[in-house]
Structures are given as structure tokens and as C-alpha cells.
Amino acid sequence: MNRFTNKTVLITGGSSGIGLAAARAFTAEGARAVITGRDAAALERAKATLASDAVSVVNDAGSTADARALAATLTAANLRLDAVFINAGVAKFAAFPDVDETLWDEIFNTNIKGPYFQIQALLPLLNPGASIVINGSINARIGMPNTSVYAASKAALISLARTLSAELLPRGARVNVLSPGPVSTPIYGKLGLDAAALEATAAQIQNQIPLGRFGTPEEIAATVLHLSSPESAFIVGTEIIADGGMSQL
């Protein structure tokens, strides 16, 4: 299929994991992908795996200045957007008594403040009928210990998607949320755990998934594509959960 031929798609946090899988899926269907991330070298490696017209922009998802700069860069390149996947985020966990303002600010700046102002800055660049998909998390739905700040930031994103859905409809834009459960991505390697602890944590999580396995970035990307395509034109303000039944069964 070529549902995105002659269309431009922005994927924040597109250098690895779900973001890169989504960028590959979009380009496989004809889209021109714009990917962002903080690591210039990782971005270039990711870009090399995409179509030749792909664009990479170094961008800090938690910076409102970078949000405006990204919009300015796209404007200067005469790029307008048919779909946006707000995927960049940070997952850090701590027991409630150990949470400090530094952790709170890092998570909320990256997971909700940055996306809020990024979408705002991109509004003039959205083509009629554009789709915005926001990467949520089932942590907003379950009471997992040590995730109080992360879960709250994702709950805020889900709420934002609903209010933006109503507010942006007159502009012809749709907003939806995709909330993954455990997915095999590099983010698990960034939790600060040694190999043994990481393996034990993964096994504990996997035992809670009715399907008995982690999801793959490609499975999540397939749903992002659906929510961004004309086939989902009647889906507005919705949260789709992709978690192998973890929060549902």
C-alpha cells in the first residue's frame, strides 16, 4: 500500500525504538519522514535506514525553544505536515518518597510540556485532514509502584489529546492517543539496572502480560499508521491500548 505517497510525516523521538519503527513504516508507504532526537549521531544512523528524502533534526523534546525552532526549520524547508507522531518521551521511575523536583521537572518537561508547545508551534504547518497521534502509556491506567511521576505525565497527555481533539477539529486535524504496554525497545536499557536486574524485571513484567510476551515496535507502528491514515478518519479523541491484554484482562 502507498497510503502516504506525497505526504510528509513528523516523528519525534525517531532515532530508535517505536519512533524509528514508525518512521520506517511510514516511508515504506511512500511518506517523507522527518525524525527528531537529541543525539545527532543516532539520528544520522536512523536517517540512513529510511528513504533518501528523509529529514533529521536535532531537537530536545522537553525544550519549548526547540519546539519553536523545529517549526521554523520545517517552515524554511517549505514542509507541511500530514501526520505527526508525538513519540519522544522519558521513562524514569522512583519510589514516591525518593521523588524530587529535578526528576519531576525532567519527566513533565519532556513528556507533557514539550509536546504541548510542540503541537502548538506546528499548528500553522498542518495540512487539512492532518492526524496527530500521541504516544501515551498504560501506566496512566494501572497503579504500578514507582511510576507516580511518569504515570501522571502520561495521564496528562491522554487528557491533552481529548481537549485538543475538540479544539482542533475546526482546523481539520484529528488527535488520538496510542497507549502501549511493555514493548521491546532500547528504553528498558536506560533504566539504570544491571543485566541481571534488567532480566529479572523483564521476566516479572512479562508474567503480567496475558499474551506472554512483550510487544514489538513494529506492532505499535502499525497502529500509528492506522490512526494517521484516511481509513481512521472517523476515529477522533480516542485512546487505543496495545498491551497484550495487560491492563484489560
PDB file of C-alpha atoms in Angstrom:
ATOM      1  CA  MET A   1       0.000   0.000   0.000  1.00  0.00           C
ATOM      2  CA  ASN A   2       1.032   3.600  -0.559  1.00  0.00           C
ATOM      3  CA  ARG A   3      -1.311   5.473   1.735  1.00  0.00           C
ATOM      4  CA  PHE A   4       1.255   8.207   2.411  1.00  0.00           C
ATOM      5  CA  THR A   5       2.633   8.914  -1.050  1.00  0.00           C
ATOM      6  CA  ASN A   6       3.354  12.646  -1.423  1.00  0.00           C
ATOM      7  CA  LYS A   7       2.733  13.171   2.285  1.00  0.00           C
ATOM      8  CA  THR A   8       5.111  14.383   4.979  1.00  0.00           C
ATOM      9  CA  VAL A   9       5.127  12.909   8.455  1.00  0.00           C
ATOM     10  CA  LEU A  10       6.920  14.128  11.587  1.00  0.00           C
ATOM     11  CA  ILE A  11       8.022  11.604  14.188  1.00  0.00           C
ATOM     12  CA  THR A  12       9.547  12.987  17.381  1.00  0.00           C
ATOM     13  CA  GLY A  13      11.984  10.662  19.073  1.00  0.00           C
ATOM     14  CA  GLY A  14      12.520   8.910  15.768  1.00  0.00           C
ATOM     15  CA  SER A  15      16.076   7.629  16.170  1.00  0.00           C
ATOM     16  CA  SER A  16      15.231   4.294  17.803  1.00  0.00           C
ATOM     17  CA  GLY A  17      12.506   2.025  19.146  1.00  0.00           C
ATOM     18  CA  ILE A  18       8.884   2.801  18.386  1.00  0.00           C
ATOM     19  CA  GLY A  19       9.735   6.117  16.715  1.00  0.00           C
ATOM     20  CA  LEU A  20      12.158   4.595  14.233  1.00  0.00           C
ATOM     21  CA  ALA A  21       9.804   1.678  13.537  1.00  0.00           C
ATOM     22  CA  ALA A  22       7.056   4.192  12.780  1.00  0.00           C
ATOM     23  CA  ALA A  23       9.332   6.218  10.502  1.00  0.00           C
ATOM     24  CA  ARG A  24      10.245   3.076   8.567  1.00  0.00           C
ATOM     25  CA  ALA A  25       6.604   2.060   8.282  1.00  0.00           C
ATOM     26  CA  PHE A  26       5.599   5.497   7.015  1.00  0.00           C
ATOM     27  CA  THR A  27       8.382   5.633   4.430  1.00  0.00           C
ATOM     28  CA  ALA A  28       7.530   2.106   3.279  1.00  0.00           C
ATOM     29  CA  GLU A  29       4.143   3.528   2.318  1.00  0.00           C
ATOM     30  CA  GLY A  30       5.560   6.482   0.446  1.00  0.00           C
ATOM     31  CA  ALA A  31       5.843   9.193   3.107  1.00  0.00           C
ATOM     32  CA  ARG A  32       8.640  11.664   3.522  1.00  0.00           C
ATOM     33  CA  ALA A  33       9.703  11.237   7.133  1.00  0.00           C
ATOM     34  CA  VAL A  34      11.051  13.938   9.412  1.00  0.00           C
ATOM     35  CA  ILE A  35      12.609  12.469  12.559  1.00  0.00           C
ATOM     36  CA  THR A  36      13.863  14.264  15.649  1.00  0.00           C
ATOM     37  CA  GLY A  37      16.007  13.376  18.627  1.00  0.00           C
ATOM     38  CA  ARG A  38      18.720  14.717  20.902  1.00  0.00           C
ATOM     39  CA  ASP A  39      21.582  12.526  19.677  1.00  0.00           C
ATOM     40  CA  ALA A  40      22.843  13.768  16.312  1.00  0.00           C
ATOM     41  CA  ALA A  41      24.844  10.625  15.571  1.00  0.00           C
ATOM     42  CA  ALA A  42      21.934   8.318  16.389  1.00  0.00           C
ATOM     43  CA  LEU A  43      19.672  10.447  14.208  1.00  0.00           C
ATOM     44  CA  GLU A  44      22.008  10.162  11.249  1.00  0.00           C
ATOM     45  CA  ARG A  45      22.214   6.391  11.650  1.00  0.00           C
ATOM     46  CA  ALA A  46      18.429   6.195  11.763  1.00  0.00           C
ATOM     47  CA  LYS A  47      18.042   8.501   8.774  1.00  0.00           C
ATOM     48  CA  ALA A  48      20.354   6.244   6.731  1.00  0.00           C
ATOM     49  CA  THR A  49      17.814   3.416   7.129  1.00  0.00           C
ATOM     50  CA  LEU A  50      14.961   5.493   5.720  1.00  0.00           C
ATOM     51  CA  ALA A  51      14.076   6.755   2.259  1.00  0.00           C
ATOM     52  CA  SER A  52      16.551   9.132   0.640  1.00  0.00           C
ATOM     53  CA  ASP A  53      14.313  12.167   1.155  1.00  0.00           C
ATOM     54  CA  ALA A  54      14.089  11.689   4.928  1.00  0.00           C
ATOM     55  CA  VAL A  55      14.971  14.658   7.127  1.00  0.00           C
ATOM     56  CA  SER A  56      16.548  14.592  10.587  1.00  0.00           C
ATOM     57  CA  VAL A  57      16.502  17.492  13.043  1.00  0.00           C
ATOM     58  CA  VAL A  58      18.333  17.571  16.366  1.00  0.00           C
ATOM     59  CA  ASN A  59      15.689  18.529  18.898  1.00  0.00           C
ATOM     60  CA  ASP A  60      15.187  18.363  22.660  1.00  0.00           C
ATOM     61  CA  ALA A  61      11.587  17.268  23.206  1.00  0.00           C
ATOM     62  CA  GLY A  62      11.491  18.993  26.592  1.00  0.00           C
ATOM     63  CA  SER A  63      12.519  22.421  25.301  1.00  0.00           C
ATOM     64  CA  THR A  64       9.905  24.973  24.264  1.00  0.00           C
ATOM     65  CA  ALA A  65      12.627  26.881  22.395  1.00  0.00           C
ATOM     66  CA  ASP A  66      13.417  23.740  20.410  1.00  0.00           C
ATOM     67  CA  ALA A  67       9.716  23.272  19.723  1.00  0.00           C
ATOM     68  CA  ARG A  68       9.592  26.673  18.049  1.00  0.00           C
ATOM     69  CA  ALA A  69      12.918  26.077  16.291  1.00  0.00           C
ATOM     70  CA  LEU A  70      11.664  22.800  14.794  1.00  0.00           C
ATOM     71  CA  ALA A  71       8.594  24.522  13.388  1.00  0.00           C
ATOM     72  CA  ALA A  72      10.823  27.262  11.954  1.00  0.00           C
ATOM     73  CA  THR A  73      13.117  24.678  10.348  1.00  0.00           C
ATOM     74  CA  LEU A  74      10.189  22.929   8.673  1.00  0.00           C
ATOM     75  CA  THR A  75       8.762  26.251   7.521  1.00  0.00           C
ATOM     76  CA  ALA A  76      12.091  27.268   5.988  1.00  0.00           C
ATOM     77  CA  ALA A  77      12.186  23.950   4.117  1.00  0.00           C
ATOM     78  CA  ASN A  78       8.638  24.512   2.804  1.00  0.00           C
ATOM     79  CA  LEU A  79       7.452  21.356   4.538  1.00  0.00           C
ATOM     80  CA  ARG A  80       3.848  20.969   5.577  1.00  0.00           C
ATOM     81  CA  LEU A  81       2.666  18.049   7.661  1.00  0.00           C
ATOM     82  CA  ASP A  82       0.014  15.429   7.006  1.00  0.00           C
ATOM     83  CA  ALA A  83       0.688  13.457  10.174  1.00  0.00           C
ATOM     84  CA  VAL A  84       2.535  13.992  13.445  1.00  0.00           C
ATOM     85  CA  PHE A  85       3.559  11.248  15.853  1.00  0.00           C
ATOM     86  CA  ILE A  86       4.424  12.782  19.226  1.00  0.00           C
ATOM     87  CA  ASN A  87       6.576   9.928  20.441  1.00  0.00           C
ATOM     88  CA  ALA A  88       9.601  11.386  22.227  1.00  0.00           C
ATOM     89  CA  GLY A  89       9.496  10.893  25.960  1.00  0.00           C
ATOM     90  CA  VAL A  90      11.412   9.845  29.031  1.00  0.00           C
ATOM     91  CA  ALA A  91      10.686   6.941  31.375  1.00  0.00           C
ATOM     92  CA  LYS A  92      12.299   7.231  34.788  1.00  0.00           C
ATOM     93  CA  PHE A  93      10.993   5.605  37.918  1.00  0.00           C
ATOM     94  CA  ALA A  94      11.448   6.196  41.642  1.00  0.00           C
ATOM     95  CA  ALA A  95       9.658   5.328  44.843  1.00  0.00           C
ATOM     96  CA  PHE A  96       7.337   8.116  45.970  1.00  0.00           C
ATOM     97  CA  PRO A  97       9.490   9.169  48.975  1.00  0.00           C
ATOM     98  CA  ASP A  98      12.520   9.486  46.696  1.00  0.00           C
ATOM     99  CA  VAL A  99      10.989  11.738  44.038  1.00  0.00           C
ATOM    100  CA  ASP A 100      12.476  15.230  43.910  1.00  0.00           C
ATOM    101  CA  GLU A 101      11.745  18.307  41.814  1.00  0.00           C
ATOM    102  CA  THR A 102      14.583  17.534  39.425  1.00  0.00           C
ATOM    103  CA  LEU A 103      13.016  14.207  38.429  1.00  0.00           C
ATOM    104  CA  TRP A 104       9.538  15.755  38.314  1.00  0.00           C
ATOM    105  CA  ASP A 105      10.677  18.603  36.059  1.00  0.00           C
ATOM    106  CA  GLU A 106      12.640  16.344  33.711  1.00  0.00           C
ATOM    107  CA  ILE A 107       9.713  13.976  33.176  1.00  0.00           C
ATOM    108  CA  PHE A 108       6.997  16.624  32.906  1.00  0.00           C
ATOM    109  CA  ASN A 109       9.074  18.903  30.670  1.00  0.00           C
ATOM    110  CA  THR A 110       9.784  16.080  28.226  1.00  0.00           C
ATOM    111  CA  ASN A 111       6.519  14.163  28.379  1.00  0.00           C
ATOM    112  CA  ILE A 112       3.896  16.915  28.539  1.00  0.00           C
ATOM    113  CA  LYS A 113       5.228  20.498  28.467  1.00  0.00           C
ATOM    114  CA  GLY A 114       7.388  19.908  25.387  1.00  0.00           C
ATOM    115  CA  PRO A 115       4.688  18.054  23.421  1.00  0.00           C
ATOM    116  CA  TYR A 116       2.091  20.701  24.342  1.00  0.00           C
ATOM    117  CA  PHE A 117       4.130  23.547  22.914  1.00  0.00           C
ATOM    118  CA  GLN A 118       5.451  21.440  20.044  1.00  0.00           C
ATOM    119  CA  ILE A 119       1.930  20.801  18.776  1.00  0.00           C
ATOM    120  CA  GLN A 120       1.114  24.479  19.278  1.00  0.00           C
ATOM    121  CA  ALA A 121       4.141  25.529  17.214  1.00  0.00           C
ATOM    122  CA  LEU A 122       3.271  23.074  14.434  1.00  0.00           C
ATOM    123  CA  LEU A 123      -0.347  24.179  14.003  1.00  0.00           C
ATOM    124  CA  PRO A 124       0.334  26.522  11.059  1.00  0.00           C
ATOM    125  CA  LEU A 125       2.096  23.660   9.236  1.00  0.00           C
ATOM    126  CA  LEU A 126      -0.730  21.116   9.440  1.00  0.00           C
ATOM    127  CA  ASN A 127      -2.495  20.284   6.188  1.00  0.00           C
ATOM    128  CA  PRO A 128      -6.296  19.881   6.241  1.00  0.00           C
ATOM    129  CA  GLY A 129      -7.149  16.411   7.486  1.00  0.00           C
ATOM    130  CA  ALA A 130      -3.849  16.037   9.325  1.00  0.00           C
ATOM    131  CA  SER A 131      -3.602  13.431  12.063  1.00  0.00           C
ATOM    132  CA  ILE A 132      -1.801  13.832  15.377  1.00  0.00           C
ATOM    133  CA  VAL A 133      -1.021  10.648  17.287  1.00  0.00           C
ATOM    134  CA  ILE A 134       0.344  10.939  20.814  1.00  0.00           C
ATOM    135  CA  ASN A 135       2.288   8.143  22.458  1.00  0.00           C
ATOM    136  CA  GLY A 136       0.705   7.520  25.849  1.00  0.00           C
ATOM    137  CA  SER A 137       1.204   4.573  28.188  1.00  0.00           C
ATOM    138  CA  ILE A 138      -0.883   2.050  30.088  1.00  0.00           C
ATOM    139  CA  ASN A 139       0.944   3.299  33.194  1.00  0.00           C
ATOM    140  CA  ALA A 140      -1.664   6.055  33.235  1.00  0.00           C
ATOM    141  CA  ARG A 141      -4.272   3.316  33.757  1.00  0.00           C
ATOM    142  CA  ILE A 142      -2.628   0.979  36.251  1.00  0.00           C
ATOM    143  CA  GLY A 143      -1.221   1.531  39.731  1.00  0.00           C
ATOM    144  CA  MET A 144       2.316   0.315  39.128  1.00  0.00           C
ATOM    145  CA  PRO A 145       4.637   1.146  42.054  1.00  0.00           C
ATOM    146  CA  ASN A 146       7.483   3.615  41.498  1.00  0.00           C
ATOM    147  CA  THR A 147       5.855   5.197  38.431  1.00  0.00           C
ATOM    148  CA  SER A 148       3.921   8.045  40.070  1.00  0.00           C
ATOM    149  CA  VAL A 149       5.534  10.887  38.095  1.00  0.00           C
ATOM    150  CA  TYR A 150       5.804   9.023  34.792  1.00  0.00           C
ATOM    151  CA  ALA A 151       2.202   7.790  35.012  1.00  0.00           C
ATOM    152  CA  ALA A 152       0.939  11.270  35.870  1.00  0.00           C
ATOM    153  CA  SER A 153       2.738  12.746  32.852  1.00  0.00           C
ATOM    154  CA  LYS A 154       1.153  10.178  30.547  1.00  0.00           C
ATOM    155  CA  ALA A 155      -2.288  10.745  32.085  1.00  0.00           C
ATOM    156  CA  ALA A 156      -1.824  14.439  31.314  1.00  0.00           C
ATOM    157  CA  LEU A 157      -1.037  13.565  27.678  1.00  0.00           C
ATOM    158  CA  ILE A 158      -4.206  11.496  27.377  1.00  0.00           C
ATOM    159  CA  SER A 159      -6.237  14.373  28.765  1.00  0.00           C
ATOM    160  CA  LEU A 160      -4.496  16.805  26.412  1.00  0.00           C
ATOM    161  CA  ALA A 161      -5.372  14.649  23.418  1.00  0.00           C
ATOM    162  CA  ARG A 162      -9.055  14.770  24.284  1.00  0.00           C
ATOM    163  CA  THR A 163      -9.211  18.526  24.713  1.00  0.00           C
ATOM    164  CA  LEU A 164      -7.105  19.154  21.606  1.00  0.00           C
ATOM    165  CA  SER A 165      -9.378  16.813  19.649  1.00  0.00           C
ATOM    166  CA  ALA A 166     -12.299  19.127  20.296  1.00  0.00           C
ATOM    167  CA  GLU A 167     -10.313  22.320  19.815  1.00  0.00           C
ATOM    168  CA  LEU A 168      -8.520  21.361  16.603  1.00  0.00           C
ATOM    169  CA  LEU A 169     -11.428  19.774  14.732  1.00  0.00           C
ATOM    170  CA  PRO A 170     -12.418  23.124  13.187  1.00  0.00           C
ATOM    171  CA  ARG A 171      -8.886  23.206  11.726  1.00  0.00           C
ATOM    172  CA  GLY A 172      -9.467  19.790  10.179  1.00  0.00           C
ATOM    173  CA  ALA A 173      -6.991  17.988  12.437  1.00  0.00           C
ATOM    174  CA  ARG A 174      -7.640  14.780  14.389  1.00  0.00           C
ATOM    175  CA  VAL A 175      -5.906  13.883  17.646  1.00  0.00           C
ATOM    176  CA  ASN A 176      -5.721  10.380  19.126  1.00  0.00           C
ATOM    177  CA  VAL A 177      -3.601   8.508  21.646  1.00  0.00           C
ATOM    178  CA  LEU A 178      -1.879   5.168  21.342  1.00  0.00           C
ATOM    179  CA  SER A 179      -1.019   3.739  24.764  1.00  0.00           C
ATOM    180  CA  PRO A 180       1.444   0.844  24.558  1.00  0.00           C
ATOM    181  CA  GLY A 181       2.134  -1.677  27.247  1.00  0.00           C
ATOM    182  CA  PRO A 182       5.575  -3.278  27.581  1.00  0.00           C
ATOM    183  CA  VAL A 183       7.404  -3.086  24.252  1.00  0.00           C
ATOM    184  CA  SER A 184      10.911  -4.326  23.444  1.00  0.00           C
ATOM    185  CA  THR A 185      12.720  -1.031  22.902  1.00  0.00           C
ATOM    186  CA  PRO A 186      16.063   0.499  23.992  1.00  0.00           C
ATOM    187  CA  ILE A 187      14.233   2.450  26.714  1.00  0.00           C
ATOM    188  CA  TYR A 188      14.493  -0.548  29.048  1.00  0.00           C
ATOM    189  CA  GLY A 189      18.249  -0.367  28.785  1.00  0.00           C
ATOM    190  CA  LYS A 190      18.139   3.194  30.101  1.00  0.00           C
ATOM    191  CA  LEU A 191      16.585   2.359  33.467  1.00  0.00           C
ATOM    192  CA  GLY A 192      19.955   2.201  35.206  1.00  0.00           C
ATOM    193  CA  LEU A 193      19.722  -1.524  36.018  1.00  0.00           C
ATOM    194  CA  ASP A 194      22.484  -4.099  35.613  1.00  0.00           C
ATOM    195  CA  ALA A 195      21.928  -7.024  33.245  1.00  0.00           C
ATOM    196  CA  ALA A 196      20.675  -9.407  35.931  1.00  0.00           C
ATOM    197  CA  ALA A 197      18.249  -6.892  37.424  1.00  0.00           C
ATOM    198  CA  LEU A 198      17.046  -5.922  33.950  1.00  0.00           C
ATOM    199  CA  GLU A 199      16.384  -9.556  33.059  1.00  0.00           C
ATOM    200  CA  ALA A 200      14.523 -10.145  36.331  1.00  0.00           C
ATOM    201  CA  THR A 201      12.424  -7.021  35.818  1.00  0.00           C
ATOM    202  CA  ALA A 202      11.552  -8.029  32.253  1.00  0.00           C
ATOM    203  CA  ALA A 203      10.534 -11.515  33.392  1.00  0.00           C
ATOM    204  CA  GLN A 204       8.331 -10.084  36.139  1.00  0.00           C
ATOM    205  CA  ILE A 205       6.604  -7.753  33.675  1.00  0.00           C
ATOM    206  CA  GLN A 206       6.184 -10.489  31.069  1.00  0.00           C
ATOM    207  CA  ASN A 207       4.380 -12.672  33.604  1.00  0.00           C
ATOM    208  CA  GLN A 208       1.715  -9.958  33.852  1.00  0.00           C
ATOM    209  CA  ILE A 209       1.005  -9.914  30.103  1.00  0.00           C
ATOM    210  CA  PRO A 210      -1.777 -12.320  29.063  1.00  0.00           C
ATOM    211  CA  LEU A 211      -0.151 -12.820  25.649  1.00  0.00           C
ATOM    212  CA  GLY A 212       3.010 -13.898  27.437  1.00  0.00           C
ATOM    213  CA  ARG A 213       5.437 -11.601  25.632  1.00  0.00           C
ATOM    214  CA  PHE A 214       6.499  -8.015  25.094  1.00  0.00           C
ATOM    215  CA  GLY A 215       5.154  -6.170  22.087  1.00  0.00           C
ATOM    216  CA  THR A 216       7.379  -5.150  19.199  1.00  0.00           C
ATOM    217  CA  PRO A 217       7.997  -1.614  17.926  1.00  0.00           C
ATOM    218  CA  GLU A 218       6.624  -2.714  14.540  1.00  0.00           C
ATOM    219  CA  GLU A 219       3.300  -3.744  16.101  1.00  0.00           C
ATOM    220  CA  ILE A 220       2.926  -0.327  17.706  1.00  0.00           C
ATOM    221  CA  ALA A 221       3.987   1.390  14.490  1.00  0.00           C
ATOM    222  CA  ALA A 222       1.249  -0.421  12.565  1.00  0.00           C
ATOM    223  CA  THR A 223      -1.372   1.139  14.825  1.00  0.00           C
ATOM    224  CA  VAL A 224       0.244   4.566  14.486  1.00  0.00           C
ATOM    225  CA  LEU A 225      -0.085   4.215  10.718  1.00  0.00           C
ATOM    226  CA  HIS A 226      -3.735   3.259  11.008  1.00  0.00           C
ATOM    227  CA  LEU A 227      -4.521   6.258  13.211  1.00  0.00           C
ATOM    228  CA  SER A 228      -2.690   8.503  10.736  1.00  0.00           C
ATOM    229  CA  SER A 229      -4.363   7.140   7.610  1.00  0.00           C
ATOM    230  CA  PRO A 230      -7.636   8.042   5.862  1.00  0.00           C
ATOM    231  CA  GLU A 231      -9.096   4.708   6.983  1.00  0.00           C
ATOM    232  CA  SER A 232      -9.296   6.030  10.551  1.00  0.00           C
ATOM    233  CA  ALA A 233     -10.994   9.313   9.634  1.00  0.00           C
ATOM    234  CA  PHE A 234     -13.906   8.562  11.979  1.00  0.00           C
ATOM    235  CA  ILE A 235     -11.626   7.977  14.996  1.00  0.00           C
ATOM    236  CA  VAL A 236     -11.283  11.190  16.994  1.00  0.00           C
ATOM    237  CA  GLY A 237     -10.219  11.817  20.582  1.00  0.00           C
ATOM    238  CA  THR A 238      -9.735   8.117  21.213  1.00  0.00           C
ATOM    239  CA  GLU A 239      -7.150   6.166  23.172  1.00  0.00           C
ATOM    240  CA  ILE A 240      -6.159   2.840  21.657  1.00  0.00           C
ATOM    241  CA  ILE A 241      -4.433   0.466  24.069  1.00  0.00           C
ATOM    242  CA  ALA A 242      -1.870  -2.003  22.729  1.00  0.00           C
ATOM    243  CA  ASP A 243      -0.587  -4.001  25.686  1.00  0.00           C
ATOM    244  CA  GLY A 244      -1.167  -7.692  25.046  1.00  0.00           C
ATOM    245  CA  GLY A 245      -4.116  -7.517  27.448  1.00  0.00           C
ATOM    246  CA  MET A 246      -2.014  -6.427  30.424  1.00  0.00           C
ATOM    247  CA  SER A 247      -4.369  -3.660  31.570  1.00  0.00           C
ATOM    248  CA  GLN A 248      -7.541  -5.182  30.130  1.00  0.00           C
ATOM    249  CA  LEU A 249      -7.736  -8.820  31.222  1.00  0.00           C
TER     250      LEU A 249
END
